[in-house]
Amino acid sequence: MFDAIVVGARCAGAPTALLLARAGYRVLLLDRAEFPSDTLSTHLIHQPGVAALARWGLLDAVHASGCPPLDRAVYEVADIRLEGCARGVEGQRAGYAPRRYVLDNILVEAAVEAGVVFRNRSSVTRLLRDDTGRVTGVEGRRRGRSFSERAPLVIGADGMRSTVARLVQAPFTTEDPRLTCAYYTYWDEVPATLELYEKPGSWVAAVPTNDAATLVLAYFPQSRFEEVRTDARRAYLEQIRDTAPALHERLQGRRPVERLRGTGDQQNFFRQAAGPGWALVGDAGHHKDSITARGISDAFLQVETLVEHIGDRLQGDPGLLDKALEKYASDRDAALTPGYESTLSVAQLAPNEQRLSLLRAVQTDTDLTAIYFDMVAGISTASALYTPRLLALL
């Protein structure tokens, strides 16, 4: 028997297992995929997430993978160009955007080193319950064989379409319509920093990653998804050309190093985060449009919040654990709601004149630009931007 079973071993599940194991718990980590392997992702880890990696002792491994630090950002919209760097958090001013087969494997290897039992190619098919309905374990299949394991807590970290969330029937507590669809691929030897380009109906980003490759993403209104998918490569290149012509010029003569990937299923929701014997972490419990690339950093925040609230409560009165999970749920929602709301605003793909006027003032001041990039990274909220200097400029 384990103290906790974590379902899903990527950027939410592996660090959850890691931190629980470091706290002295016996943890089983399951994932249906083979590792290392890739997954759909914007890759970007904003500075709060980078600080978490540093706290866990894993940032050096990300850097050693050859993933470059993103210590300069550019944002262009209308006649505005912001260029600079966030003030950062805990001394971390740079972001990183490692390939997921790199990042997820670093996290899994650290978890295993901490004592986690890891089983890949393992699919959960059913949850075990006691007479009161409390979740007490999982059943599933691995490499053609059935298995059953028990634990006081089952944690679903298995993504937006979470099996655990479905099996516990976790309701949506907030749900909003899909707003964008996105396509991306990787380009070899295209010089770039973290670059963001916006115009009405469009958003384009360039993000350097491992192996001297640059991830280039194009976002479209969700209403265009059926049209775009009929000739996604043409639409992708046209969106880059029309939104970021200088970036498009840098792509000339280059070839993508992998196939074009995309999605029209960018759901926006909060699910109930916990119940008797279960909890959700990462995209399983909360997902939003990837346009602000908050997913990994927000997953890390949820991981630390959950593990902190669990504390020493996995071995003892289940009622104390339930109260701790309730507190985790409320703290999760309070921490992530501002970023959720700002992401929905950006994903409208409709920059308004009020925001443009503010950005014209921001671009004239280095300190204000740094605060703005703090907002992009999720370090600060909009209120931090309204300094006496900004008010004077406005």
mmCIF file of C-alpha atoms in Angstrom:
data_model
loop_
_atom_site.group_PDB
_atom_site.id
_atom_site.type_symbol
_atom_site.label_atom_id
_atom_site.label_comp_id
_atom_site.label_asym_id
_atom_site.label_seq_id
_atom_site.Cartn_x
_atom_site.Cartn_y
_atom_site.Cartn_z
ATOM 1 C CA MET A 1 0.000 0.000 0.000
ATOM 2 C CA PHE A 2 1.126 3.514 -0.834
ATOM 3 C CA ASP A 3 0.523 6.820 0.942
ATOM 4 C CA ALA A 4 -0.445 8.508 -2.326
ATOM 5 C CA ILE A 5 -1.058 7.474 -5.935
ATOM 6 C CA VAL A 6 -0.443 10.153 -8.549
ATOM 7 C CA VAL A 7 -2.044 9.580 -11.952
ATOM 8 C CA GLY A 8 -0.184 11.485 -14.672
ATOM 9 C CA ALA A 9 3.586 11.974 -14.665
ATOM 10 C CA ARG A 10 4.145 15.192 -16.548
ATOM 11 C CA CYS A 11 4.653 18.722 -15.257
ATOM 12 C CA ALA A 12 1.993 18.475 -12.537
ATOM 13 C CA GLY A 13 2.159 14.842 -11.516
ATOM 14 C CA ALA A 14 5.913 14.234 -11.406
ATOM 15 C CA PRO A 15 6.701 17.193 -9.098
ATOM 16 C CA THR A 16 3.730 16.297 -6.887
ATOM 17 C CA ALA A 17 5.157 12.813 -6.466
ATOM 18 C CA LEU A 18 8.656 14.258 -6.000
ATOM 19 C CA LEU A 19 7.690 16.617 -3.181
ATOM 20 C CA LEU A 20 5.537 14.021 -1.423
ATOM 21 C CA ALA A 21 8.403 11.526 -1.544
ATOM 22 C CA ARG A 22 10.821 14.114 -0.183
ATOM 23 C CA ALA A 23 8.332 14.614 2.667
ATOM 24 C CA GLY A 24 8.752 10.952 3.537
ATOM 25 C CA TYR A 25 5.704 9.433 1.844
ATOM 26 C CA ARG A 26 5.587 6.266 -0.244
ATOM 27 C CA VAL A 27 4.283 7.369 -3.620
ATOM 28 C CA LEU A 28 3.199 5.532 -6.766
ATOM 29 C CA LEU A 29 3.366 7.549 -9.993
ATOM 30 C CA LEU A 30 1.457 6.272 -13.037
ATOM 31 C CA ASP A 31 1.293 7.430 -16.641
ATOM 32 C CA ARG A 32 -0.139 5.816 -19.742
ATOM 33 C CA ALA A 33 2.672 7.176 -21.950
ATOM 34 C CA GLU A 34 6.193 5.935 -22.531
ATOM 35 C CA PHE A 35 8.911 8.232 -21.176
ATOM 36 C CA PRO A 36 10.636 10.306 -22.345
ATOM 37 C CA SER A 37 8.003 11.444 -24.819
ATOM 38 C CA ASP A 38 6.525 14.631 -26.222
ATOM 39 C CA THR A 39 3.158 16.256 -25.639
ATOM 40 C CA LEU A 40 1.254 19.269 -26.963
ATOM 41 C CA SER A 41 2.661 22.342 -25.199
ATOM 42 C CA THR A 42 3.792 25.947 -25.496
ATOM 43 C CA HIS A 43 6.837 24.887 -23.397
ATOM 44 C CA LEU A 44 7.245 28.267 -21.718
ATOM 45 C CA ILE A 45 8.019 28.307 -18.000
ATOM 46 C CA HIS A 46 7.557 31.817 -16.652
ATOM 47 C CA GLN A 47 9.763 33.116 -13.855
ATOM 48 C CA PRO A 48 7.564 31.845 -10.972
ATOM 49 C CA GLY A 49 7.893 28.352 -12.420
ATOM 50 C CA VAL A 50 11.630 28.805 -12.907
ATOM 51 C CA ALA A 51 11.901 29.806 -9.244
ATOM 52 C CA ALA A 52 10.082 26.592 -8.308
ATOM 53 C CA LEU A 53 12.558 24.530 -10.329
ATOM 54 C CA ALA A 54 15.384 26.302 -8.500
ATOM 55 C CA ARG A 55 13.778 25.539 -5.111
ATOM 56 C CA TRP A 56 13.513 21.872 -6.094
ATOM 57 C CA GLY A 57 17.146 21.766 -7.202
ATOM 58 C CA LEU A 58 16.247 21.063 -10.846
ATOM 59 C CA LEU A 59 16.963 24.324 -12.654
ATOM 60 C CA ASP A 60 20.584 23.350 -13.315
ATOM 61 C CA ALA A 61 19.376 20.222 -15.119
ATOM 62 C CA VAL A 62 17.113 22.305 -17.373
ATOM 63 C CA HIS A 63 19.995 24.649 -18.148
ATOM 64 C CA ALA A 64 22.352 21.722 -18.755
ATOM 65 C CA SER A 65 19.922 20.323 -21.341
ATOM 66 C CA GLY A 66 20.924 23.163 -23.649
ATOM 67 C CA CYS A 67 17.667 25.066 -23.225
ATOM 68 C CA PRO A 68 18.548 28.781 -23.459
ATOM 69 C CA PRO A 69 17.434 31.286 -20.808
ATOM 70 C CA LEU A 70 14.859 33.775 -22.072
ATOM 71 C CA ASP A 71 16.232 36.954 -20.521
ATOM 72 C CA ARG A 72 14.822 39.392 -23.074
ATOM 73 C CA ALA A 73 11.264 39.760 -24.287
ATOM 74 C CA VAL A 74 9.687 41.688 -27.157
ATOM 75 C CA TYR A 75 5.995 42.489 -27.491
ATOM 76 C CA GLU A 76 4.561 44.298 -30.505
ATOM 77 C CA VAL A 77 0.994 45.454 -31.067
ATOM 78 C CA ALA A 78 -0.240 48.292 -33.303
ATOM 79 C CA ASP A 79 2.448 51.014 -33.236
ATOM 80 C CA ILE A 80 3.836 49.814 -29.894
ATOM 81 C CA ARG A 81 7.007 47.862 -29.183
ATOM 82 C CA LEU A 82 7.947 46.823 -25.664
ATOM 83 C CA GLU A 83 11.400 45.355 -25.183
ATOM 84 C CA GLY A 84 13.013 44.385 -21.907
ATOM 85 C CA CYS A 85 12.977 41.865 -19.101
ATOM 86 C CA ALA A 86 10.762 41.130 -16.128
ATOM 87 C CA ARG A 87 11.971 42.122 -12.672
ATOM 88 C CA GLY A 88 11.550 38.466 -11.827
ATOM 89 C CA VAL A 89 11.021 36.569 -8.602
ATOM 90 C CA GLU A 90 13.485 35.049 -6.122
ATOM 91 C CA GLY A 91 16.347 36.231 -8.298
ATOM 92 C CA GLN A 92 14.984 34.526 -11.426
ATOM 93 C CA ARG A 93 14.563 37.083 -14.214
ATOM 94 C CA ALA A 94 14.714 34.674 -17.172
ATOM 95 C CA GLY A 95 12.118 32.222 -18.382
ATOM 96 C CA TYR A 96 12.855 28.875 -20.044
ATOM 97 C CA ALA A 97 11.033 26.859 -22.691
ATOM 98 C CA PRO A 98 12.398 23.297 -22.625
ATOM 99 C CA ARG A 99 10.980 20.631 -24.897
ATOM 100 C CA ARG A 100 8.526 18.546 -22.938
ATOM 101 C CA TYR A 101 10.421 15.314 -23.487
ATOM 102 C CA VAL A 102 13.289 17.107 -21.726
ATOM 103 C CA LEU A 103 11.404 18.793 -18.869
ATOM 104 C CA ASP A 104 9.054 15.931 -18.042
ATOM 105 C CA ASN A 105 11.912 13.446 -17.989
ATOM 106 C CA ILE A 106 13.938 15.658 -15.631
ATOM 107 C CA LEU A 107 10.954 15.785 -13.276
ATOM 108 C CA VAL A 108 10.298 12.034 -13.449
ATOM 109 C CA GLU A 109 13.954 11.142 -12.882
ATOM 110 C CA ALA A 110 14.073 13.451 -9.847
ATOM 111 C CA ALA A 111 10.923 11.809 -8.471
ATOM 112 C CA VAL A 112 12.382 8.326 -8.912
ATOM 113 C CA GLU A 113 15.616 9.443 -7.266
ATOM 114 C CA ALA A 114 13.530 10.643 -4.299
ATOM 115 C CA GLY A 115 12.035 7.164 -3.926
ATOM 116 C CA VAL A 116 8.881 7.365 -6.063
ATOM 117 C CA VAL A 117 7.749 4.114 -7.711
ATOM 118 C CA PHE A 118 7.155 5.035 -11.359
ATOM 119 C CA ARG A 119 5.190 2.895 -13.794
ATOM 120 C CA ASN A 120 4.723 4.122 -17.342
ATOM 121 C CA ARG A 121 2.332 2.602 -19.895
ATOM 122 C CA SER A 122 -0.186 2.294 -17.064
ATOM 123 C CA SER A 123 -3.822 3.283 -17.647
ATOM 124 C CA VAL A 124 -6.250 3.785 -14.767
ATOM 125 C CA THR A 125 -9.680 2.353 -15.542
ATOM 126 C CA ARG A 126 -11.467 2.464 -12.195
ATOM 127 C CA LEU A 127 -11.207 3.986 -8.722
ATOM 128 C CA LEU A 128 -11.516 1.874 -5.595
ATOM 129 C CA ARG A 129 -13.843 3.139 -2.842
ATOM 130 C CA ASP A 130 -14.798 2.178 0.692
ATOM 131 C CA ASP A 131 -18.340 1.760 2.004
ATOM 132 C CA THR A 132 -18.748 5.527 2.417
ATOM 133 C CA GLY A 133 -17.735 6.250 -1.176
ATOM 134 C CA ARG A 134 -14.321 7.544 -0.223
ATOM 135 C CA VAL A 135 -11.640 6.931 -2.879
ATOM 136 C CA THR A 136 -9.106 4.406 -1.593
ATOM 137 C CA GLY A 137 -7.091 3.405 -4.656
ATOM 138 C CA VAL A 138 -7.046 2.605 -8.362
ATOM 139 C CA GLU A 139 -7.449 -0.252 -10.788
ATOM 140 C CA GLY A 140 -5.956 -0.278 -14.245
ATOM 141 C CA ARG A 141 -3.974 -2.056 -16.917
ATOM 142 C CA ARG A 142 -0.264 -2.087 -17.653
ATOM 143 C CA ARG A 143 1.253 -3.875 -20.626
ATOM 144 C CA GLY A 144 -1.821 -6.051 -21.013
ATOM 145 C CA ARG A 145 -2.135 -6.975 -17.329
ATOM 146 C CA SER A 146 -4.569 -5.724 -14.713
ATOM 147 C CA PHE A 147 -3.355 -4.099 -11.510
ATOM 148 C CA SER A 148 -4.860 -2.740 -8.301
ATOM 149 C CA GLU A 149 -3.202 -0.400 -5.798
ATOM 150 C CA ARG A 150 -4.452 1.320 -2.645
ATOM 151 C CA ALA A 151 -3.637 4.627 -0.967
ATOM 152 C CA PRO A 152 -5.362 7.177 1.320
ATOM 153 C CA LEU A 153 -5.108 9.752 -1.486
ATOM 154 C CA VAL A 154 -5.398 9.512 -5.265
ATOM 155 C CA ILE A 155 -4.196 12.608 -7.126
ATOM 156 C CA GLY A 156 -5.326 13.238 -10.681
ATOM 157 C CA ALA A 157 -2.597 15.036 -12.634
ATOM 158 C CA ASP A 158 -3.661 13.560 -15.940
ATOM 159 C CA GLY A 159 -4.461 16.627 -17.993
ATOM 160 C CA MET A 160 -7.419 18.531 -19.342
ATOM 161 C CA ARG A 161 -9.327 15.341 -20.208
ATOM 162 C CA SER A 162 -8.532 13.795 -16.827
ATOM 163 C CA THR A 163 -9.642 10.217 -16.232
ATOM 164 C CA VAL A 164 -9.547 10.785 -12.475
ATOM 165 C CA ALA A 165 -11.769 13.864 -12.788
ATOM 166 C CA ARG A 166 -14.220 11.859 -14.868
ATOM 167 C CA LEU A 167 -14.266 8.920 -12.456
ATOM 168 C CA VAL A 168 -14.895 11.119 -9.397
ATOM 169 C CA GLN A 169 -17.384 13.166 -11.439
ATOM 170 C CA ALA A 170 -15.672 16.418 -10.474
ATOM 171 C CA PRO A 171 -18.019 19.204 -11.576
ATOM 172 C CA PHE A 172 -16.955 22.353 -13.352
ATOM 173 C CA THR A 173 -17.139 25.273 -10.943
ATOM 174 C CA THR A 174 -16.279 27.771 -13.682
ATOM 175 C CA GLU A 175 -16.520 27.185 -17.420
ATOM 176 C CA ASP A 176 -16.117 29.573 -20.353
ATOM 177 C CA PRO A 177 -16.264 29.105 -24.132
ATOM 178 C CA ARG A 178 -13.195 28.195 -26.170
ATOM 179 C CA LEU A 179 -11.675 31.359 -27.603
ATOM 180 C CA THR A 180 -8.687 30.452 -29.779
ATOM 181 C CA CYS A 181 -7.216 27.654 -31.817
ATOM 182 C CA ALA A 182 -3.456 27.357 -32.252
ATOM 183 C CA TYR A 183 -0.865 25.787 -34.529
ATOM 184 C CA TYR A 184 2.879 25.502 -34.057
ATOM 185 C CA THR A 185 6.069 23.881 -35.203
ATOM 186 C CA TYR A 186 9.828 24.159 -34.643
ATOM 187 C CA TRP A 187 12.269 25.978 -36.903
ATOM 188 C CA ASP A 188 15.989 25.326 -37.035
ATOM 189 C CA GLU A 189 18.502 28.135 -36.548
ATOM 190 C CA VAL A 190 15.996 30.988 -36.543
ATOM 191 C CA PRO A 191 17.418 33.717 -34.273
ATOM 192 C CA ALA A 192 14.817 34.805 -31.731
ATOM 193 C CA THR A 193 14.219 35.847 -28.174
ATOM 194 C CA LEU A 194 10.851 35.519 -26.424
ATOM 195 C CA GLU A 195 8.721 37.367 -28.978
ATOM 196 C CA LEU A 196 5.003 38.179 -28.835
ATOM 197 C CA TYR A 197 3.047 39.810 -31.661
ATOM 198 C CA GLU A 198 -0.598 40.828 -31.530
ATOM 199 C CA LYS A 199 -3.152 42.321 -33.884
ATOM 200 C CA PRO A 200 -6.941 42.054 -34.057
ATOM 201 C CA GLY A 201 -7.820 38.433 -34.682
ATOM 202 C CA SER A 202 -4.263 37.176 -34.342
ATOM 203 C CA TRP A 203 -1.451 36.355 -31.943
ATOM 204 C CA VAL A 204 1.999 35.010 -32.873
ATOM 205 C CA ALA A 205 4.833 33.951 -30.575
ATOM 206 C CA ALA A 206 8.425 32.800 -31.031
ATOM 207 C CA VAL A 207 10.180 30.898 -28.240
ATOM 208 C CA PRO A 208 13.738 29.466 -28.403
ATOM 209 C CA THR A 209 13.977 25.916 -27.056
ATOM 210 C CA ASN A 210 16.363 22.955 -27.043
ATOM 211 C CA ASP A 211 18.624 21.898 -29.936
ATOM 212 C CA ALA A 212 18.931 25.423 -31.389
ATOM 213 C CA ALA A 213 15.273 25.247 -32.438
ATOM 214 C CA THR A 214 12.681 28.004 -32.174
ATOM 215 C CA LEU A 215 9.044 27.234 -31.469
ATOM 216 C CA VAL A 216 6.789 29.495 -33.549
ATOM 217 C CA LEU A 217 3.079 29.543 -32.667
ATOM 218 C CA ALA A 218 0.134 31.155 -34.434
ATOM 219 C CA TYR A 219 -3.244 31.752 -32.771
ATOM 220 C CA PHE A 220 -6.577 32.267 -34.528
ATOM 221 C CA PRO A 221 -10.109 32.950 -33.267
ATOM 222 C CA GLN A 222 -11.865 29.701 -32.401
ATOM 223 C CA SER A 223 -14.527 30.641 -34.933
ATOM 224 C CA ARG A 224 -11.946 30.096 -37.705
ATOM 225 C CA PHE A 225 -10.901 26.604 -36.630
ATOM 226 C CA GLU A 226 -12.777 24.620 -39.287
ATOM 227 C CA GLU A 227 -11.504 26.983 -41.989
ATOM 228 C CA VAL A 228 -7.905 26.966 -40.719
ATOM 229 C CA ARG A 229 -7.636 23.203 -40.338
ATOM 230 C CA THR A 230 -8.484 22.589 -44.007
ATOM 231 C CA ASP A 231 -5.072 24.017 -44.968
ATOM 232 C CA ALA A 232 -3.335 24.584 -41.674
ATOM 233 C CA ARG A 233 0.160 25.147 -43.057
ATOM 234 C CA ARG A 234 -0.993 27.910 -45.398
ATOM 235 C CA ALA A 235 -3.060 29.584 -42.671
ATOM 236 C CA TYR A 236 -0.169 29.294 -40.191
ATOM 237 C CA LEU A 237 2.347 30.956 -42.498
ATOM 238 C CA GLU A 238 -0.119 33.672 -43.531
ATOM 239 C CA GLN A 239 -0.895 34.463 -39.898
ATOM 240 C CA ILE A 240 2.811 34.868 -39.155
ATOM 241 C CA ARG A 241 3.346 36.991 -42.268
ATOM 242 C CA ASP A 242 0.447 39.320 -41.502
ATOM 243 C CA THR A 243 1.082 39.635 -37.752
ATOM 244 C CA ALA A 244 4.874 39.427 -37.457
ATOM 245 C CA PRO A 245 6.392 40.257 -40.858
ATOM 246 C CA ALA A 246 9.952 40.571 -39.532
ATOM 247 C CA LEU A 247 9.690 37.116 -37.958
ATOM 248 C CA HIS A 248 8.210 35.768 -41.179
ATOM 249 C CA GLU A 249 11.217 37.140 -43.056
ATOM 250 C CA ARG A 250 13.555 35.239 -40.728
ATOM 251 C CA LEU A 251 11.740 32.022 -41.617
ATOM 252 C CA GLN A 252 12.438 32.429 -45.312
ATOM 253 C CA GLY A 253 14.835 29.782 -46.580
ATOM 254 C CA ARG A 254 14.332 27.725 -43.404
ATOM 255 C CA ARG A 255 12.354 24.529 -43.024
ATOM 256 C CA PRO A 256 10.381 23.294 -40.047
ATOM 257 C CA VAL A 257 12.181 20.450 -38.296
ATOM 258 C CA GLU A 258 8.933 18.718 -37.267
ATOM 259 C CA ARG A 259 5.362 18.438 -38.479
ATOM 260 C CA LEU A 260 2.852 21.205 -37.790
ATOM 261 C CA ARG A 261 0.761 20.553 -34.677
ATOM 262 C CA GLY A 262 -2.415 22.232 -33.561
ATOM 263 C CA THR A 263 -5.555 22.169 -31.483
ATOM 264 C CA GLY A 264 -9.027 23.617 -31.528
ATOM 265 C CA ASP A 265 -9.825 22.311 -28.059
ATOM 266 C CA GLN A 266 -8.447 24.941 -25.678
ATOM 267 C CA GLN A 267 -10.935 24.595 -22.859
ATOM 268 C CA ASN A 268 -11.367 27.212 -20.144
ATOM 269 C CA PHE A 269 -12.484 25.929 -16.757
ATOM 270 C CA PHE A 270 -12.012 25.264 -13.077
ATOM 271 C CA ARG A 271 -13.105 21.873 -11.771
ATOM 272 C CA GLN A 272 -13.806 21.030 -8.149
ATOM 273 C CA ALA A 273 -10.275 20.508 -6.889
ATOM 274 C CA ALA A 274 -10.737 17.807 -4.248
ATOM 275 C CA GLY A 275 -13.054 15.438 -2.419
ATOM 276 C CA PRO A 276 -12.901 12.482 -0.025
ATOM 277 C CA GLY A 277 -9.676 10.662 -0.874
ATOM 278 C CA TRP A 278 -8.928 12.522 -4.099
ATOM 279 C CA ALA A 279 -7.473 15.749 -5.465
ATOM 280 C CA LEU A 280 -6.788 17.263 -8.874
ATOM 281 C CA VAL A 281 -3.673 19.205 -9.803
ATOM 282 C CA GLY A 282 -2.511 20.931 -13.001
ATOM 283 C CA ASP A 283 -4.710 20.885 -16.102
ATOM 284 C CA ALA A 284 -6.880 18.158 -14.580
ATOM 285 C CA GLY A 285 -8.386 20.709 -12.227
ATOM 286 C CA HIS A 286 -7.866 23.980 -14.057
ATOM 287 C CA HIS A 287 -7.232 24.722 -17.719
ATOM 288 C CA LYS A 288 -7.175 27.892 -19.750
ATOM 289 C CA ASP A 289 -6.214 29.056 -23.209
ATOM 290 C CA SER A 290 -2.499 28.558 -23.852
ATOM 291 C CA ILE A 291 -2.100 32.051 -25.311
ATOM 292 C CA THR A 292 -0.544 33.328 -22.061
ATOM 293 C CA ALA A 293 1.512 30.131 -21.603
ATOM 294 C CA ARG A 294 0.703 29.939 -17.887
ATOM 295 C CA GLY A 295 0.038 26.194 -17.758
ATOM 296 C CA ILE A 296 3.398 24.881 -16.525
ATOM 297 C CA SER A 297 4.049 27.675 -14.041
ATOM 298 C CA ASP A 298 0.510 27.406 -12.689
ATOM 299 C CA ALA A 299 0.881 23.638 -12.387
ATOM 300 C CA PHE A 300 4.004 24.112 -10.271
ATOM 301 C CA LEU A 301 2.120 26.561 -8.032
ATOM 302 C CA GLN A 302 -0.698 24.050 -7.563
ATOM 303 C CA VAL A 303 1.798 21.298 -6.760
ATOM 304 C CA GLU A 304 3.448 23.263 -3.978
ATOM 305 C CA THR A 305 0.092 24.441 -2.627
ATOM 306 C CA LEU A 306 -1.300 20.893 -2.527
ATOM 307 C CA VAL A 307 1.757 19.324 -0.906
ATOM 308 C CA GLU A 308 1.958 22.116 1.675
ATOM 309 C CA HIS A 309 -1.667 21.594 2.682
ATOM 310 C CA ILE A 310 -1.302 17.816 2.826
ATOM 311 C CA GLY A 311 1.548 18.180 5.303
ATOM 312 C CA ASP A 312 1.533 15.198 7.675
ATOM 313 C CA ARG A 313 -2.149 14.357 7.112
ATOM 314 C CA LEU A 314 -1.806 11.288 4.877
ATOM 315 C CA GLN A 315 -1.283 9.040 7.876
ATOM 316 C CA GLY A 316 -4.053 9.685 10.373
ATOM 317 C CA ASP A 317 -7.585 11.025 10.598
ATOM 318 C CA PRO A 318 -9.119 11.204 7.093
ATOM 319 C CA GLY A 319 -11.225 14.131 8.253
ATOM 320 C CA LEU A 320 -8.109 16.230 8.794
ATOM 321 C CA LEU A 321 -6.945 15.380 5.282
ATOM 322 C CA ASP A 322 -10.332 16.374 3.864
ATOM 323 C CA LYS A 323 -10.155 19.773 5.579
ATOM 324 C CA ALA A 324 -6.655 20.292 4.228
ATOM 325 C CA LEU A 325 -7.837 19.458 0.701
ATOM 326 C CA GLU A 326 -10.729 21.913 1.040
ATOM 327 C CA LYS A 327 -8.226 24.624 1.938
ATOM 328 C CA TYR A 328 -6.063 23.639 -1.038
ATOM 329 C CA ALA A 329 -9.086 24.037 -3.301
ATOM 330 C CA SER A 330 -9.941 27.525 -2.056
ATOM 331 C CA ASP A 331 -6.312 28.674 -2.177
ATOM 332 C CA ARG A 332 -5.921 27.305 -5.702
ATOM 333 C CA ASP A 333 -8.914 29.229 -6.958
ATOM 334 C CA ALA A 334 -7.870 32.462 -5.236
ATOM 335 C CA ALA A 335 -4.346 32.230 -6.661
ATOM 336 C CA LEU A 336 -5.307 31.339 -10.233
ATOM 337 C CA THR A 337 -8.490 33.327 -10.866
ATOM 338 C CA PRO A 338 -6.742 36.636 -11.745
ATOM 339 C CA GLY A 339 -4.552 34.886 -14.329
ATOM 340 C CA TYR A 340 -7.559 33.049 -15.698
ATOM 341 C CA GLU A 341 -9.472 36.279 -16.191
ATOM 342 C CA SER A 342 -6.524 38.044 -17.827
ATOM 343 C CA THR A 343 -5.978 35.073 -20.139
ATOM 344 C CA LEU A 344 -9.604 35.151 -21.271
ATOM 345 C CA SER A 345 -9.154 38.847 -22.012
ATOM 346 C CA VAL A 346 -6.033 38.295 -24.127
ATOM 347 C CA ALA A 347 -7.627 35.338 -25.911
ATOM 348 C CA GLN A 348 -10.395 37.599 -27.218
ATOM 349 C CA LEU A 349 -7.746 38.703 -29.774
ATOM 350 C CA ALA A 350 -9.202 42.208 -29.691
ATOM 351 C CA PRO A 351 -6.740 44.802 -28.368
ATOM 352 C CA ASN A 352 -8.796 47.818 -27.339
ATOM 353 C CA GLU A 353 -7.785 51.468 -27.436
ATOM 354 C CA GLN A 354 -7.704 51.809 -23.658
ATOM 355 C CA ARG A 355 -5.061 49.074 -23.407
ATOM 356 C CA LEU A 356 -3.136 50.485 -26.355
ATOM 357 C CA SER A 357 -3.025 53.925 -24.728
ATOM 358 C CA LEU A 358 -1.670 52.369 -21.556
ATOM 359 C CA LEU A 359 0.991 50.434 -23.500
ATOM 360 C CA ARG A 360 2.096 53.569 -25.338
ATOM 361 C CA ALA A 361 2.865 55.090 -21.956
ATOM 362 C CA VAL A 362 4.553 51.932 -20.676
ATOM 363 C CA GLN A 363 6.919 51.693 -23.646
ATOM 364 C CA THR A 364 8.484 55.048 -22.772
ATOM 365 C CA ASP A 365 9.754 53.840 -19.396
ATOM 366 C CA THR A 366 12.142 50.943 -18.689
ATOM 367 C CA ASP A 367 10.822 50.301 -15.188
ATOM 368 C CA LEU A 368 7.205 50.231 -16.342
ATOM 369 C CA THR A 369 8.172 47.851 -19.132
ATOM 370 C CA ALA A 370 9.755 45.517 -16.574
ATOM 371 C CA ILE A 371 6.589 45.633 -14.459
ATOM 372 C CA TYR A 372 4.518 44.858 -17.567
ATOM 373 C CA PHE A 373 6.627 41.786 -18.303
ATOM 374 C CA ASP A 374 6.129 40.796 -14.649
ATOM 375 C CA MET A 375 2.403 40.839 -15.433
ATOM 376 C CA VAL A 376 2.952 38.678 -18.520
ATOM 377 C CA ALA A 377 4.839 36.176 -16.337
ATOM 378 C CA GLY A 378 2.149 36.109 -13.657
ATOM 379 C CA ILE A 379 4.377 37.706 -11.029
ATOM 380 C CA SER A 380 2.268 40.855 -10.676
ATOM 381 C CA THR A 381 -1.302 41.891 -11.395
ATOM 382 C CA ALA A 382 -2.362 44.973 -13.321
ATOM 383 C CA SER A 383 -2.576 47.033 -10.131
ATOM 384 C CA ALA A 384 1.238 46.940 -9.812
ATOM 385 C CA LEU A 385 1.525 48.830 -13.075
ATOM 386 C CA TYR A 386 -0.376 51.875 -11.856
ATOM 387 C CA THR A 387 2.586 53.632 -10.303
ATOM 388 C CA PRO A 388 2.802 57.423 -9.914
ATOM 389 C CA ARG A 389 5.080 57.399 -12.961
ATOM 390 C CA LEU A 390 2.436 55.713 -15.144
ATOM 391 C CA LEU A 391 -0.334 57.964 -13.886
ATOM 392 C CA ALA A 392 1.793 60.980 -14.757
ATOM 393 C CA LEU A 393 2.404 59.647 -18.267
ATOM 394 C CA LEU A 394 -1.281 58.989 -18.774
#
